[in-house]
Tab-separated table of C-alpha atoms and ligand atoms in Angstrom:
chain	number	residue	atom	x	y	z
C	15	MET	CA	54.543	-58.909	215.735
C	16	ASP	CA	52.785	-62.106	214.479
C	17	ASN	CA	54.565	-65.191	215.647
C	18	THR	CA	52.247	-67.734	214.043
C	19	VAL	CA	54.178	-70.651	212.377
C	20	ARG	CA	52.057	-72.754	210.123
C	21	VAL	CA	52.756	-76.498	209.351
C	22	ARG	CA	51.001	-77.899	206.224
C	23	MET	CA	51.068	-81.675	205.648
C	24	TYR	CA	50.087	-82.683	202.180
C	25	ARG	CA	47.617	-85.675	201.818
C	26	GLN	CA	49.314	-87.293	198.845
C	27	GLY	CA	49.573	-90.649	200.241
C	28	LEU	CA	52.273	-92.706	201.947
C	29	GLY	CA	55.279	-90.310	202.025
C	30	ASP	CA	56.416	-86.960	203.495
C	31	CYS	CA	55.694	-83.532	201.917
C	32	PHE	CA	55.512	-80.570	204.341
C	33	LEU	CA	55.512	-76.739	203.843
C	34	LEU	CA	56.062	-74.314	206.716
C	35	THR	CA	55.174	-70.849	206.780
C	36	ILE	CA	57.166	-68.533	209.123
C	37	PRO	CA	56.301	-64.912	209.739
C	38	THR	CA	59.210	-62.371	209.103
C	39	GLY	CA	57.411	-59.217	210.059
C	40	LYS	CA	57.298	-58.324	206.287
C	41	ALA	CA	54.718	-58.976	203.730
C	42	ARG	CA	56.467	-62.013	202.531
C	43	PRO	CA	56.824	-64.744	205.095
C	44	PHE	CA	59.540	-67.381	205.243
C	45	TYR	CA	58.857	-70.645	203.539
C	46	MET	CA	60.548	-74.071	204.335
C	47	MET	CA	59.724	-77.094	202.396
C	48	ILE	CA	60.598	-80.556	203.967
C	49	ASP	CA	60.629	-83.558	201.679
C	50	CYS	CA	58.501	-84.345	198.805
C	51	GLY	CA	57.722	-87.890	197.971
C	52	ILE	CA	55.452	-90.788	197.780
C	53	VAL	CA	56.193	-94.524	198.111
C	54	LEU	CA	57.003	-96.641	194.954
C	55	GLY	CA	53.894	-98.495	193.698
C	56	SER	CA	51.528	-95.695	194.658
C	57	SER	CA	48.467	-95.302	192.401
C	58	THR	CA	48.254	-92.743	189.584
C	59	ALA	CA	45.860	-90.851	191.626
C	60	ALA	CA	48.180	-90.599	194.543
C	61	VAL	CA	51.005	-89.345	192.235
C	62	ASP	CA	48.587	-86.878	190.827
C	63	ARG	CA	48.015	-85.639	194.361
C	64	LEU	CA	51.779	-85.430	194.907
C	65	ARG	CA	51.898	-83.388	191.762
C	66	ALA	CA	49.053	-81.130	193.038
C	67	ALA	CA	51.064	-80.652	196.287
C	68	VAL	CA	54.098	-79.560	194.303
C	69	ALA	CA	51.736	-76.974	192.232
C	70	ASP	CA	50.404	-75.839	195.610
C	71	VAL	CA	53.897	-75.230	197.046
C	72	ILE	CA	54.669	-73.187	193.819
C	73	LYS	CA	51.525	-71.165	194.046
C	74	THR	CA	51.724	-70.584	197.843
C	75	THR	CA	55.357	-69.476	197.908
C	76	GLY	CA	55.321	-67.685	194.563
C	77	GLY	CA	57.969	-70.189	193.057
C	78	GLU	CA	60.501	-69.631	195.852
C	79	VAL	CA	61.174	-71.459	198.942
C	80	ASP	CA	63.638	-69.971	201.520
C	81	VAL	CA	64.944	-73.464	202.628
C	82	LEU	CA	64.378	-76.784	201.015
C	83	VAL	CA	64.984	-79.754	203.281
C	84	ALA	CA	65.599	-83.233	201.975
C	85	THR	CA	65.698	-85.421	205.163
C	86	HIS	CA	67.164	-88.453	203.537
C	87	GLU	CA	67.557	-90.449	200.303
C	88	HIS	CA	64.245	-92.525	200.116
C	89	TRP	CA	61.652	-92.546	197.369
C	90	ASP	CA	58.901	-91.750	199.778
C	91	HIS	CA	60.726	-88.338	200.732
C	92	VAL	CA	62.191	-87.303	197.431
C	93	SER	CA	60.293	-88.861	194.519
C	94	GLY	CA	58.562	-85.506	193.799
C	95	PHE	CA	61.762	-84.155	192.520
C	96	VAL	CA	61.499	-86.732	189.860
C	97	GLN	CA	57.735	-87.280	189.497
C	98	ALA	CA	57.045	-83.444	189.265
C	99	TRP	CA	60.415	-82.328	187.857
C	100	ASP	CA	58.877	-81.164	184.700
C	101	VAL	CA	57.185	-78.272	186.753
C	102	LEU	CA	59.728	-77.878	189.395
C	103	LYS	CA	62.666	-77.209	187.308
C	104	ASP	CA	61.166	-74.164	185.703
C	105	GLN	CA	58.900	-72.984	188.628
C	106	LEU	CA	60.484	-73.329	191.806
C	107	LYS	CA	63.767	-72.183	193.275
C	108	ALA	CA	65.176	-72.802	196.735
C	109	LYS	CA	67.423	-70.106	198.237
C	110	ASN	CA	68.983	-72.724	200.424
C	111	VAL	CA	69.043	-76.499	200.286
C	112	TRP	CA	69.720	-78.378	203.490
C	113	LEU	CA	70.912	-81.765	203.699
C	114	ALA	CA	72.331	-83.926	206.391
C	115	TRP	CA	76.212	-84.168	206.632
C	116	THR	CA	75.743	-88.034	205.297
C	117	GLU	CA	75.188	-86.331	201.839
C	118	ASP	CA	78.107	-84.184	201.850
C	119	PRO	CA	80.641	-85.380	199.027
C	120	ALA	CA	83.415	-83.842	200.757
C	121	ASP	CA	82.925	-85.798	204.043
C	122	LYS	CA	84.970	-88.874	204.364
C	123	GLN	CA	82.766	-90.677	206.838
C	124	ALA	CA	79.656	-89.898	204.764
C	125	ALA	CA	81.362	-91.304	201.549
C	126	LYS	CA	82.149	-94.515	203.297
C	127	LEU	CA	78.643	-95.013	204.460
C	128	ARG	CA	77.178	-94.071	201.274
C	129	ALA	CA	79.593	-96.578	199.434
C	130	GLU	CA	78.425	-99.362	201.834
C	131	ARG	CA	74.841	-98.405	200.938
C	132	ARG	CA	75.213	-98.488	197.181
C	133	LYS	CA	77.070	-101.844	197.394
C	134	ALA	CA	74.384	-103.206	199.468
C	135	GLU	CA	71.709	-101.767	197.361
C	136	GLU	CA	73.269	-103.290	194.168
C	137	ALA	CA	73.507	-106.686	195.954
C	138	MET	CA	69.789	-106.427	196.862
C	139	ARG	CA	68.744	-105.871	193.367
C	140	MET	CA	70.839	-108.769	192.233
C	141	ALA	CA	69.172	-110.985	194.959
C	142	VAL	CA	65.816	-110.056	193.711
C	143	GLN	CA	66.633	-111.306	190.357
C	144	ARG	CA	68.185	-114.457	191.661
C	145	LEU	CA	65.324	-115.238	194.035
C	146	ALA	CA	62.846	-114.761	191.352
C	147	LEU	CA	64.869	-117.146	188.980
C	148	ASP	CA	64.992	-119.652	191.868
C	149	GLY	CA	61.299	-119.499	192.359
C	150	SER	CA	61.209	-117.780	195.741
C	151	VAL	CA	58.777	-115.386	194.165
C	152	ARG	CA	57.241	-114.273	197.717
C	153	THR	CA	60.623	-113.393	199.050
C	154	ALA	CA	61.713	-111.739	195.835
C	155	GLU	CA	58.624	-109.641	196.165
C	156	ARG	CA	59.239	-108.652	199.676
C	157	VAL	CA	62.927	-107.829	198.984
C	158	GLU	CA	61.880	-105.867	196.039
C	159	SER	CA	59.470	-103.758	197.966
C	160	LEU	CA	62.219	-102.846	200.353
C	161	VAL	CA	64.742	-102.008	197.534
C	162	ALA	CA	62.068	-99.875	195.950
C	163	PHE	CA	62.771	-97.154	198.565
C	164	PHE	CA	65.613	-96.510	196.371
C	165	GLY	CA	63.434	-96.033	193.351
C	166	ALA	CA	63.330	-97.829	190.130
C	167	THR	CA	63.850	-97.512	186.293
C	168	GLY	CA	62.945	-94.027	185.173
C	169	GLY	CA	64.346	-92.381	188.305
C	170	SER	CA	66.422	-93.376	191.205
C	171	THR	CA	66.502	-91.834	194.625
C	172	ALA	CA	70.055	-90.370	193.733
C	173	ASP	CA	68.511	-88.693	190.648
C	174	ALA	CA	65.862	-87.305	192.913
C	175	LEU	CA	68.343	-86.038	195.455
C	176	GLY	CA	70.328	-84.554	192.585
C	177	ASN	CA	67.325	-82.756	191.284
C	178	ALA	CA	66.572	-81.230	194.847
C	179	ARG	CA	70.102	-79.994	195.032
C	180	LYS	CA	69.591	-78.379	191.475
C	181	LEU	CA	66.711	-76.359	192.797
C	182	GLY	CA	69.109	-74.590	195.167
C	183	VAL	CA	70.419	-71.096	194.086
C	184	GLY	CA	73.769	-71.765	195.950
C	185	LYS	CA	75.423	-74.897	197.274
C	186	PRO	CA	73.553	-77.077	199.555
C	187	ARG	CA	74.444	-76.762	203.302
C	188	TYR	CA	75.209	-79.969	205.111
C	189	ARG	CA	73.922	-79.929	208.715
C	190	GLU	CA	75.571	-81.415	211.652
C	191	PRO	CA	74.032	-82.319	214.965
C	192	GLY	CA	75.041	-80.015	217.844
C	193	GLU	CA	76.068	-77.142	215.472
C	194	PRO	CA	75.144	-73.789	217.094
C	195	PRO	CA	71.364	-73.059	216.720
C	196	ILE	CA	70.762	-71.557	213.237
C	197	ALA	CA	69.317	-68.165	213.148
C	198	LEU	CA	68.640	-66.883	209.676
C	199	PRO	CA	68.795	-63.234	208.826
C	200	GLY	CA	65.165	-61.674	208.663
C	201	VAL	CA	63.656	-64.721	210.375
C	202	GLU	CA	63.612	-63.644	214.091
C	203	ALA	CA	60.346	-65.934	214.832
C	204	VAL	CA	62.277	-69.186	214.848
C	205	ARG	CA	65.675	-70.800	215.148
C	206	PHE	CA	66.697	-74.249	214.157
C	207	TRP	CA	68.418	-76.946	216.210
C	208	VAL	CA	70.111	-79.860	214.374
C	209	LEU	CA	69.656	-82.993	216.467
C	210	GLY	CA	70.750	-85.674	213.944
C	211	PRO	CA	71.924	-87.887	212.186
C	212	PRO	CA	74.767	-88.723	214.820
C	213	ARG	CA	78.464	-89.071	213.881
C	214	ASP	CA	78.712	-92.214	216.170
C	215	GLU	CA	78.891	-95.068	213.889
C	216	LYS	CA	77.366	-97.412	216.336
C	217	LEU	CA	74.230	-95.197	216.822
C	218	ILE	CA	73.809	-94.344	213.104
C	219	LYS	CA	73.878	-98.207	212.546
C	220	LYS	CA	71.548	-99.040	215.224
C	221	SER	CA	67.986	-99.294	213.944
C	222	ASN	CA	65.830	-101.086	216.293
C	223	PRO	CA	65.079	-100.063	219.790
C	224	GLY	CA	66.049	-102.342	222.762
C	225	LYS	CA	63.379	-104.386	224.464
C	226	GLY	CA	60.946	-101.947	226.113
C	227	ASP	CA	62.613	-98.843	224.505
C	228	GLY	CA	59.989	-98.647	221.779
C	229	TYR	CA	56.190	-99.064	221.457
C	230	GLY	CA	54.431	-102.541	220.687
C	231	LEU	CA	55.468	-105.988	221.284
C	232	ASP	CA	57.751	-106.192	218.240
C	233	ALA	CA	60.043	-103.526	219.314
C	234	GLY	CA	63.067	-105.323	218.123
C	235	PRO	CA	65.299	-108.204	219.062
C	236	GLY	CA	67.256	-106.177	221.817
C	237	GLY	CA	69.366	-103.194	222.219
C	238	SER	CA	72.674	-104.927	221.290
C	239	GLN	CA	71.526	-105.730	217.673
C	240	GLN	CA	74.039	-104.378	215.281
C	241	PHE	CA	73.558	-103.575	211.830
C	242	LEU	CA	75.194	-106.023	209.323
C	243	MET	CA	76.053	-103.787	206.496
C	244	SER	CA	79.669	-104.740	206.384
C	245	ALA	CA	78.432	-108.458	206.118
C	246	MET	CA	76.260	-107.462	203.517
C	247	ALA	CA	79.038	-105.863	201.419
C	248	GLU	CA	81.146	-108.919	201.770
C	249	THR	CA	78.559	-110.970	200.011
C	250	VAL	CA	79.040	-108.867	196.878
C	251	ASP	CA	82.252	-109.750	194.959
C	252	ALA	CA	83.338	-108.624	191.547
C	253	ASP	CA	80.958	-110.895	189.710
C	254	GLY	CA	77.947	-109.892	191.843
C	255	LEU	CA	76.398	-111.974	194.791
C	256	ALA	CA	78.854	-114.571	196.004
C	257	ALA	CA	77.716	-118.148	196.545
C	258	PRO	CA	78.213	-119.861	199.956
C	259	PHE	CA	80.846	-122.387	198.579
C	260	ASP	CA	83.744	-122.091	196.307
C	261	GLU	CA	83.108	-123.158	192.689
C	262	MET	CA	85.339	-126.169	192.960
C	263	TYR	CA	83.104	-127.737	195.436
C	264	SER	CA	79.883	-127.113	193.676
C	265	ILE	CA	77.889	-128.474	190.745
C	266	PRO	CA	76.291	-125.928	188.499
C	267	LEU	CA	72.476	-126.157	188.822
C	268	ALA	CA	71.972	-126.783	185.167
C	269	ARG	CA	74.320	-129.758	185.147
C	270	ALA	CA	72.915	-131.204	188.456
C	271	GLU	CA	69.498	-131.254	186.815
C	272	LYS	CA	70.871	-133.772	184.247
C	273	VAL	CA	72.638	-136.125	186.755
C	274	GLY	CA	70.389	-138.925	187.683
C	275	PHE	CA	70.661	-138.804	191.411
C	276	PHE	CA	70.082	-134.952	191.708
C	277	GLY	CA	67.776	-134.875	188.739
C	278	GLU	CA	65.354	-137.328	190.381
C	279	ARG	CA	65.473	-136.014	193.847
C	280	TYR	CA	65.841	-132.282	193.493
C	281	PHE	CA	64.189	-131.528	190.238
C	282	GLY	CA	61.802	-134.342	189.838
C	283	ALA	CA	62.063	-134.339	186.144
C	284	THR	CA	62.344	-138.194	185.548
C	285	VAL	CA	59.253	-139.311	187.245
C	286	ASP	CA	59.604	-142.866	185.683
C	287	GLU	CA	62.570	-143.593	187.675
C	288	GLY	CA	60.447	-143.315	190.880
C	289	ILE	CA	59.842	-140.533	193.327
C	290	TYR	CA	56.365	-141.159	194.579
C	291	ASP	CA	54.151	-139.379	197.074
C	292	TRP	CA	54.316	-141.210	200.401
C	293	LYS	CA	50.575	-140.863	200.916
C	294	ASP	CA	48.877	-141.955	197.779
C	295	GLY	CA	51.678	-143.364	195.790
C	296	SER	CA	51.140	-140.902	192.815
C	297	ALA	CA	54.129	-139.751	191.009
C	298	VAL	CA	55.393	-136.371	192.117
C	299	ALA	CA	56.718	-134.407	189.284
C	300	ASP	CA	58.078	-131.262	191.157
C	301	GLN	CA	60.932	-132.036	193.761
C	302	SER	CA	62.061	-128.405	194.024
C	303	TRP	CA	60.829	-128.206	197.456
C	304	ARG	CA	63.977	-130.361	198.335
C	305	ARG	CA	66.330	-127.752	197.177
C	306	ILE	CA	67.918	-124.938	199.331
C	307	ASP	CA	69.784	-123.180	196.522
C	308	GLY	CA	67.668	-120.123	196.942
C	309	THR	CA	67.314	-120.291	200.687
C	310	TRP	CA	70.645	-118.733	201.537
C	311	MET	CA	69.524	-115.795	199.681
C	312	GLU	CA	66.441	-115.343	201.869
C	313	SER	CA	68.733	-113.799	204.370
C	314	ALA	CA	68.744	-111.033	201.511
C	315	GLU	CA	65.318	-109.867	203.087
C	316	THR	CA	66.783	-109.344	206.546
C	317	MET	CA	69.620	-107.273	205.053
C	318	ALA	CA	67.259	-105.251	202.749
C	319	LEU	CA	65.501	-104.243	205.789
C	320	GLN	CA	68.722	-103.279	207.506
C	321	LEU	CA	69.599	-101.474	204.472
C	322	ASP	CA	66.595	-99.407	204.563
C	323	SER	CA	66.957	-98.810	208.306
C	324	ALA	CA	70.559	-97.590	207.688
C	325	THR	CA	69.193	-95.007	205.161
C	326	ASN	CA	66.450	-93.788	207.517
C	327	ASN	CA	68.913	-93.311	210.212
C	328	THR	CA	70.719	-90.787	208.004
C	329	SER	CA	67.861	-88.613	208.241
C	330	LEU	CA	68.326	-84.908	209.073
C	331	VAL	CA	66.477	-84.243	212.308
C	332	LEU	CA	65.429	-80.608	213.049
C	333	ALA	CA	63.823	-78.971	216.153
C	334	ILE	CA	62.350	-75.670	215.019
C	335	GLU	CA	61.955	-73.514	217.995
C	336	ILE	CA	59.380	-70.596	218.131
C	337	VAL	CA	61.559	-67.987	219.869
C	338	ALA	CA	58.685	-66.151	221.536
C	339	THR	CA	57.074	-69.143	223.263
C	340	ARG	CA	60.132	-71.567	223.122
C	341	GLU	CA	57.807	-74.082	221.819
C	342	VAL	CA	59.427	-76.735	219.574
C	343	LEU	CA	58.192	-78.241	216.329
C	344	LEU	CA	60.074	-81.696	215.755
C	345	PHE	CA	60.778	-83.050	212.342
C	346	PRO	CA	62.670	-86.241	212.767
C	347	GLY	CA	62.465	-87.494	209.067
C	348	ASP	CA	62.504	-91.317	209.428
C	349	ALA	CA	65.108	-91.524	212.144
C	350	GLN	CA	65.421	-94.766	213.866
C	351	ALA	CA	66.446	-95.875	217.433
C	352	GLY	CA	70.109	-94.853	217.208
C	353	ASN	CA	69.497	-91.400	215.815
C	354	TRP	CA	66.875	-90.793	218.539
C	355	LEU	CA	69.364	-91.992	221.283
C	356	SER	CA	72.076	-89.835	220.228
C	357	TRP	CA	69.851	-86.635	220.931
C	358	GLN	CA	70.112	-87.504	224.675
C	359	GLY	CA	73.782	-86.395	224.772
C	360	LEU	CA	73.387	-83.128	222.806
C	361	LYS	CA	74.303	-79.981	224.838
C	362	TRP	CA	74.863	-76.398	223.464
C	363	GLU	CA	76.495	-73.494	224.914
C	364	GLY	CA	74.003	-71.531	226.947
C	365	GLY	CA	72.463	-74.638	228.344
C	366	GLU	CA	70.180	-76.006	225.611
C	367	THR	CA	69.860	-79.776	225.491
C	368	GLY	CA	68.317	-82.555	223.371
C	369	PRO	CA	65.899	-83.542	226.228
C	370	GLY	CA	65.226	-80.095	226.759
C	371	LEU	CA	64.046	-79.527	223.231
C	372	LEU	CA	61.952	-82.743	223.407
C	373	LYS	CA	60.310	-81.542	226.557
C	374	ARG	CA	59.140	-78.374	224.852
C	375	THR	CA	57.991	-80.146	221.914
C	376	VAL	CA	54.391	-79.159	220.746
C	377	PHE	CA	54.249	-80.631	217.422
C	378	TYR	CA	55.718	-83.927	216.431
C	379	LYS	CA	55.966	-85.118	212.821
C	380	VAL	CA	55.770	-88.863	213.554
C	381	GLY	CA	58.941	-90.631	212.303
C	382	HIS	CA	58.857	-93.230	209.474
C	383	HIS	CA	55.190	-93.110	208.979
C	384	GLY	CA	54.532	-94.579	212.520
C	385	SER	CA	56.659	-97.673	212.368
C	386	HIS	CA	57.884	-99.525	215.376
C	387	ASN	CA	61.452	-98.427	215.317
C	388	ALA	CA	61.151	-94.797	214.697
C	389	THR	CA	59.630	-93.393	217.939
C	390	LEU	CA	61.474	-94.125	221.066
C	391	LYS	CA	59.474	-94.424	224.374
C	392	GLU	CA	61.223	-93.257	227.569
C	393	LYS	CA	63.958	-91.524	225.389
C	394	GLY	CA	61.403	-90.082	222.997
C	395	LEU	CA	57.726	-89.593	223.098
C	396	GLU	CA	57.388	-89.861	226.859
C	397	MET	CA	59.853	-86.965	227.266
C	398	MET	CA	57.232	-84.809	225.165
C	399	THR	CA	55.405	-83.735	228.117
C	400	SER	CA	53.747	-80.471	226.955
C	401	PRO	CA	50.037	-80.536	227.316
C	402	GLU	CA	49.929	-78.769	223.943
C	403	LEU	CA	51.359	-81.698	222.030
C	404	VAL	CA	49.808	-82.491	218.602
C	405	ALA	CA	51.127	-85.023	216.141
C	406	MET	CA	50.936	-85.590	212.364
C	407	ILE	CA	51.453	-89.043	210.781
C	408	PRO	CA	52.415	-88.986	207.130
C	409	VAL	CA	50.906	-92.429	206.445
C	410	ASP	CA	48.396	-94.094	204.317
C	411	HIS	CA	47.627	-97.358	205.989
C	412	GLU	CA	45.884	-99.019	202.916
C	413	MET	CA	49.052	-98.334	200.834
C	414	ALA	CA	51.253	-99.717	203.698
C	415	VAL	CA	49.252	-102.815	203.746
C	416	LYS	CA	49.505	-103.242	200.029
C	417	LYS	CA	53.386	-102.925	200.587
C	418	ARG	CA	53.000	-105.648	203.176
C	419	TRP	CA	53.722	-103.398	206.228
C	420	GLY	CA	50.576	-104.254	208.001
C	421	LYS	CA	51.840	-102.689	211.126
C	422	MET	CA	52.357	-99.223	209.683
C	423	PRO	CA	51.363	-97.139	211.685
C	424	LEU	CA	51.928	-99.384	214.658
C	425	PRO	CA	48.674	-99.565	216.593
C	426	ASP	CA	50.264	-99.326	220.103
C	427	LEU	CA	52.154	-96.130	219.194
C	428	VAL	CA	48.998	-94.569	217.507
C	429	SER	CA	47.010	-95.218	220.705
C	430	ARG	CA	49.873	-93.828	222.952
C	431	LEU	CA	50.053	-90.622	220.590
C	432	ARG	CA	46.291	-90.281	220.998
C	433	GLU	CA	46.495	-90.374	224.759
C	434	LYS	CA	49.458	-87.978	224.917
C	435	THR	CA	47.794	-85.581	222.652
C	436	GLY	CA	44.139	-85.802	223.925
C	437	GLY	CA	43.397	-87.240	220.514
C	438	ARG	CA	44.964	-84.500	218.488
C	439	VAL	CA	46.600	-86.744	215.803
C	440	LEU	CA	45.946	-86.145	212.084
C	441	SER	CA	47.102	-88.697	209.525
C	442	VAL	CA	47.383	-88.298	205.704
C	443	ASP	CA	44.727	-90.975	205.278
C	444	ASP	CA	42.193	-89.390	207.662
C	445	THR	CA	39.073	-88.806	205.630
C	446	VAL	CA	37.745	-85.500	206.980
C	447	LYS	CA	36.717	-83.132	204.491
C	448	SER	CA	36.722	-79.849	206.501
C	449	ALA	CA	37.857	-78.614	209.909
C	450	ALA	CA	34.140	-78.721	210.968
C	451	GLU	CA	34.179	-82.498	210.778
C	452	LEU	CA	37.171	-82.825	213.195
C	453	GLY	CA	36.407	-84.592	216.464
C	454	ALA	CA	35.724	-82.618	219.699
C	455	GLU	CA	39.328	-83.184	220.772
C	456	TRP	CA	40.376	-80.417	218.392
C	457	LYS	CA	38.300	-77.894	220.278
C	458	GLY	CA	41.067	-77.588	222.816
C	459	PHE	CA	43.767	-76.786	220.391
C	460	ALA	CA	45.144	-73.362	220.714
C	461	GLY	CA	45.950	-72.783	217.052
C	462	GLU	CA	44.068	-73.025	213.837
C	463	VAL	CA	43.251	-76.273	211.934
C	464	THR	CA	42.712	-76.038	208.154
C	465	VAL	CA	41.522	-79.007	206.040
C	466	THR	CA	41.421	-79.228	202.294
C	467	ASP	CA	41.456	-82.096	200.028
C	468	LEU	CA	45.107	-81.504	199.432
C	469	TYR	CA	46.385	-80.830	202.868
C	470	PHE	CA	45.999	-80.407	206.682
C	471	GLU	CA	47.435	-77.232	208.147
C	472	LEU	CA	48.062	-76.326	211.827
C	473	SER	CA	49.161	-73.094	213.201
C	474	PHE	CA	51.286	-72.516	216.435
G	26	ZN	ZN1	59.722	-92.688	204.865
């Protein structure tokens, strides 16, 4: 029997869209689609490529995938379910939709986490407006680019995930780490091990690796760093974002501007009354640099980062084991430090463990587009000791730079990936046009590599 499993990574841009083909022994293989998205702010050309990827999935599968996985609710993983919905809604069905337990409406812990996230998201959107009004344009832009993970007008991530659910024939299945390995009827070639997201609240809220636990110098401010979501939620009250002082102790901004002392020193509107530059004695009209009314909101940026990390950490993590060879294909979504750490403690009846699966990993879908906090070192990549290891990074560096994420992918991580795989790393923004153009390092790869304008495909 043919045991060849194929992994197709679409080359739409910064975002994940994967199609797996798994043999069944019959004419029709088993198809699994994992995520379908592109980061907000991508060019029209990139969105067109995403739509072309969707068309390719429909063509390849004949309009039916066996399992559709949406790893987590971020635009760069689910936007396709909005941006190509016109086509998807009539032309693709999913026999099964798999989501993480964190998306289960009947799960209390999930509901609590989601409510925290929604509240924080709302606060972030308000902070963006306030920051812009207060003239902190740069910070406003940075916070906005983080909030953008949740989509924008014309389609939110919640809409996108809702559409993904609608493609399912039955109800979605919510997957749980440590549940028995999933063996699907008629699909003997593989079984699925669910590694994350963890139930442990401490781990699901831990986004950054401790010192030395990740790659690169900026691996985070220390292992004890805790996520501040509850503090975040507290800054939002019934009226929106709360100010640091009670109303009775504050003078409204508009009134302060008209009070001589404040007007002169903090707004500079009344130059005649004498605020002058200390160097050349010229009148300084703008005194806004003295004001800190927007500064307290700059913590919004830190919080927005944490909010994004929190959502990443709800990623459904799958280890797909090829039964005949026991080799593992690892799809961690955008799982961050705490999610990775939780795999260490996983044990199944029969002796399988999280570390055991990492050890046999031959394919690694690099987490979170190669960022600093989504691939652990000693408790992660260094445990993947198979000489067959290859990696795919769903990243477009130019787009990442445009989003001000200059270190995506993290150079130290990329060079370690290259070392560990003997150079067999493909990223979405690689410019090769055909398999023949691939470097000599791919000669030693046991499977096949297919290169088209639209995707890279590897066989195992
Ligand atoms: Zn992502």
